[in-house]
Amino acid sequence: MNIMAKSLSTVQSDSVFSYMDGVQVKIAEAYKPPRKIALPAAYNNKFPDITKDSYDFTLEKSILEKLIEWRKVRRVNKEVRRARLKERNKREQEKLTPSPPSSALPVNDVLPLPVKVAPAPETTILTPQRLSPPVGDLQNVDFNVKNNGLDYADFDNDTSSPFDNMELKTINDMEELAQVFNSL
């Protein structure tokens, strides 16, 4: 019995049922991981020989020389520009400085007339001023006068709101509906 029990347990563990038994599975290339990149063994084991390499720095030296030349050219251009600006400023100053007065003014020259501007009162700047109607107009005003057939007093006494009016209308409608249903 001991042998049979042992054989049954091994058979059961070996024969675990799976729905995938016997089904071949193929994984698409898109889902496979990429292959590892391996360098050739000769490349990995090669020691660089630094003593054989001799690098001439001609490119770097030529770039530095050009850089120095460009700086000189920029400096010269800047100085020329400053000199031109000084000359232009001198010419403008000469134009603006008054020439010595001549003994007789030509007939074509007309002197502009001085414009008289009233100084703004400094005390009234940014202060509000009241606008009052003329005194005679206030005596003729009657506050209870009907203008164009419109009496403003009618509106002063009206304290109802449109919501109250709608509520009253709905109450009246409900009463009418109740009367209609009672008569049926």
Coordinates of C-alpha atoms in Angstrom, one line a residue:
M1 CA 0.0 0.0 0.0
N2 CA 2.9 2.3 0.7
I3 CA 4.2 1.8 -2.8
M4 CA 0.9 2.5 -4.4
A5 CA 0.4 5.7 -2.4
K6 CA 3.8 6.9 -3.4
S7 CA 3.3 6.2 -7.0
L8 CA -0.1 7.9 -7.0
S9 CA 1.3 11.1 -5.5
T10 CA 4.1 11.3 -8.1
V11 CA 1.7 10.6 -10.9
Q12 CA -0.6 13.4 -9.6
S13 CA 2.3 15.9 -9.3
D14 CA 3.6 15.0 -12.7
S15 CA 0.3 15.1 -14.4
V16 CA -1.0 18.5 -13.4
F17 CA -3.5 19.4 -16.0
S18 CA -3.1 22.6 -18.0
Y19 CA -5.1 23.9 -20.9
M20 CA -1.9 24.9 -22.6
D21 CA -0.5 21.3 -22.7
G22 CA 0.6 20.5 -26.3
V23 CA 0.0 24.0 -27.6
Q24 CA 3.0 25.5 -29.3
V25 CA 3.6 29.2 -28.5
K26 CA 5.5 31.5 -30.8
I27 CA 6.5 35.0 -29.6
A28 CA 6.5 37.7 -32.2
E29 CA 9.7 39.5 -33.0
A30 CA 8.4 42.8 -31.8
Y31 CA 8.0 41.5 -28.3
K32 CA 11.4 39.8 -28.1
P33 CA 14.1 41.7 -26.3
P34 CA 16.9 43.1 -28.6
R35 CA 20.1 41.1 -28.8
K36 CA 22.9 42.3 -26.7
I37 CA 25.6 44.2 -28.6
A38 CA 29.0 42.6 -28.2
L39 CA 32.2 44.1 -29.4
P40 CA 34.7 41.9 -31.0
A41 CA 37.2 40.3 -28.7
A42 CA 40.1 41.9 -30.5
Y43 CA 38.7 45.3 -29.8
N44 CA 38.0 44.6 -26.2
N45 CA 41.5 43.3 -25.5
K46 CA 43.4 46.0 -27.3
F47 CA 45.4 48.4 -25.3
P48 CA 45.8 51.8 -26.9
D49 CA 49.3 52.9 -27.6
I50 CA 49.4 56.6 -26.8
T51 CA 53.1 57.0 -27.6
K52 CA 52.5 56.4 -31.3
D53 CA 49.9 59.1 -31.7
S54 CA 51.2 62.6 -32.3
Y55 CA 48.5 65.2 -32.8
D56 CA 49.3 68.6 -34.3
F57 CA 47.1 71.4 -33.1
T58 CA 47.1 73.3 -36.3
L59 CA 43.3 73.7 -36.4
E60 CA 43.1 75.0 -32.8
K61 CA 46.1 77.3 -33.4
S62 CA 44.5 78.7 -36.6
I63 CA 41.2 79.3 -34.8
L64 CA 43.0 81.2 -32.0
E65 CA 44.8 83.3 -34.6
K66 CA 41.5 84.2 -36.4
L67 CA 39.9 85.0 -33.1
I68 CA 42.7 87.5 -32.3
E69 CA 42.3 89.0 -35.7
W70 CA 38.5 89.4 -35.4
R71 CA 38.9 91.1 -32.0
K72 CA 41.3 93.6 -33.5
V73 CA 38.9 94.2 -36.4
R74 CA 36.0 94.7 -34.0
R75 CA 38.0 97.1 -31.9
V76 CA 39.0 99.2 -34.9
N77 CA 35.3 99.3 -36.2
K78 CA 34.2 100.4 -32.8
E79 CA 36.7 103.2 -32.7
V80 CA 35.7 104.3 -36.2
R81 CA 32.1 104.3 -35.2
R82 CA 32.8 106.4 -32.1
A83 CA 34.7 108.9 -34.2
R84 CA 31.8 109.2 -36.7
L85 CA 29.4 109.7 -33.8
K86 CA 31.6 112.5 -32.3
E87 CA 31.7 114.2 -35.7
R88 CA 28.0 114.0 -36.1
N89 CA 27.4 115.4 -32.6
K90 CA 29.8 118.3 -33.4
R91 CA 27.9 119.1 -36.6
E92 CA 24.6 119.0 -34.7
Q93 CA 25.9 121.3 -32.0
E94 CA 27.1 123.7 -34.6
K95 CA 23.7 123.8 -36.2
L96 CA 22.0 124.4 -32.8
T97 CA 24.3 127.1 -31.6
P98 CA 22.9 130.5 -32.6
S99 CA 24.9 132.3 -35.2
P100 CA 26.0 135.9 -34.5
P101 CA 23.1 138.3 -35.0
S102 CA 23.2 140.1 -38.2
S103 CA 22.6 143.9 -38.3
A104 CA 19.5 143.7 -40.3
L105 CA 16.9 140.9 -40.4
P106 CA 15.8 139.8 -43.8
V107 CA 12.3 140.5 -44.8
N108 CA 11.4 136.8 -45.2
D109 CA 12.1 136.0 -41.6
V110 CA 9.0 136.4 -39.4
L111 CA 9.4 136.2 -35.7
P112 CA 6.8 134.0 -34.0
L113 CA 4.4 135.8 -31.7
P114 CA 4.7 134.8 -28.0
V115 CA 1.8 132.6 -27.0
K116 CA 0.1 133.7 -23.7
V117 CA -1.1 130.8 -21.6
A118 CA -3.1 131.4 -18.5
P119 CA -1.5 129.6 -15.5
A120 CA -3.6 126.9 -14.1
P121 CA -4.7 127.6 -10.5
E122 CA -2.8 125.2 -8.4
T123 CA -5.4 125.1 -5.6
T124 CA -8.2 123.7 -7.7
I125 CA -6.3 120.9 -9.3
L126 CA -8.0 117.5 -8.6
T127 CA -10.6 119.0 -6.3
P128 CA -14.3 118.4 -7.1
Q129 CA -16.4 121.5 -7.6
R130 CA -20.2 121.5 -7.0
L131 CA -22.5 122.3 -9.9
S132 CA -25.3 124.4 -8.6
P133 CA -28.2 125.6 -10.7
P134 CA -29.0 129.3 -10.8
V135 CA -30.9 130.5 -7.7
G136 CA -34.0 131.6 -9.8
D137 CA -34.5 128.0 -11.1
L138 CA -34.8 126.5 -7.6
Q139 CA -37.7 128.7 -6.7
N140 CA -39.8 127.7 -9.8
V141 CA -39.5 123.9 -9.1
D142 CA -42.5 122.2 -7.7
F143 CA -41.7 118.7 -6.6
N144 CA -45.2 117.3 -6.8
V145 CA -45.8 118.4 -10.4
K146 CA -46.9 115.7 -12.8
N147 CA -44.6 115.7 -15.8
N148 CA -46.0 114.3 -19.1
G149 CA -49.0 112.8 -17.2
L150 CA -46.7 110.6 -15.1
D151 CA -47.1 110.8 -11.3
Y152 CA -44.0 109.6 -9.5
A153 CA -45.9 109.2 -6.2
D154 CA -47.6 106.1 -7.7
F155 CA -44.3 104.3 -7.9
D156 CA -43.2 105.2 -4.4
N157 CA -46.2 103.4 -2.8
D158 CA -45.8 100.2 -4.9
T159 CA -44.0 97.8 -2.5
S160 CA -45.0 94.6 -4.2
S161 CA -42.4 92.5 -6.0
P162 CA -42.9 90.5 -9.3
F163 CA -42.5 87.3 -7.3
D164 CA -45.4 88.2 -5.0
N165 CA -47.6 88.9 -8.1
M166 CA -46.7 85.5 -9.6
E167 CA -47.5 83.7 -6.3
L168 CA -50.9 85.4 -6.3
K169 CA -51.6 84.4 -9.9
T170 CA -50.7 80.7 -9.2
I171 CA -53.0 80.7 -6.1
N172 CA -55.8 82.0 -8.3
D173 CA -55.1 79.3 -10.9
M174 CA -55.2 76.6 -8.2
E175 CA -58.5 77.8 -7.0
E176 CA -60.0 77.8 -10.5
L177 CA -58.7 74.2 -11.1
A178 CA -60.2 73.1 -7.8
Q179 CA -63.6 74.5 -8.8
V180 CA -63.4 72.8 -12.2
F181 CA -62.6 69.4 -10.7
N182 CA -65.3 69.7 -8.0
S183 CA -67.9 70.4 -10.7
L184 CA -67.0 67.2 -12.5

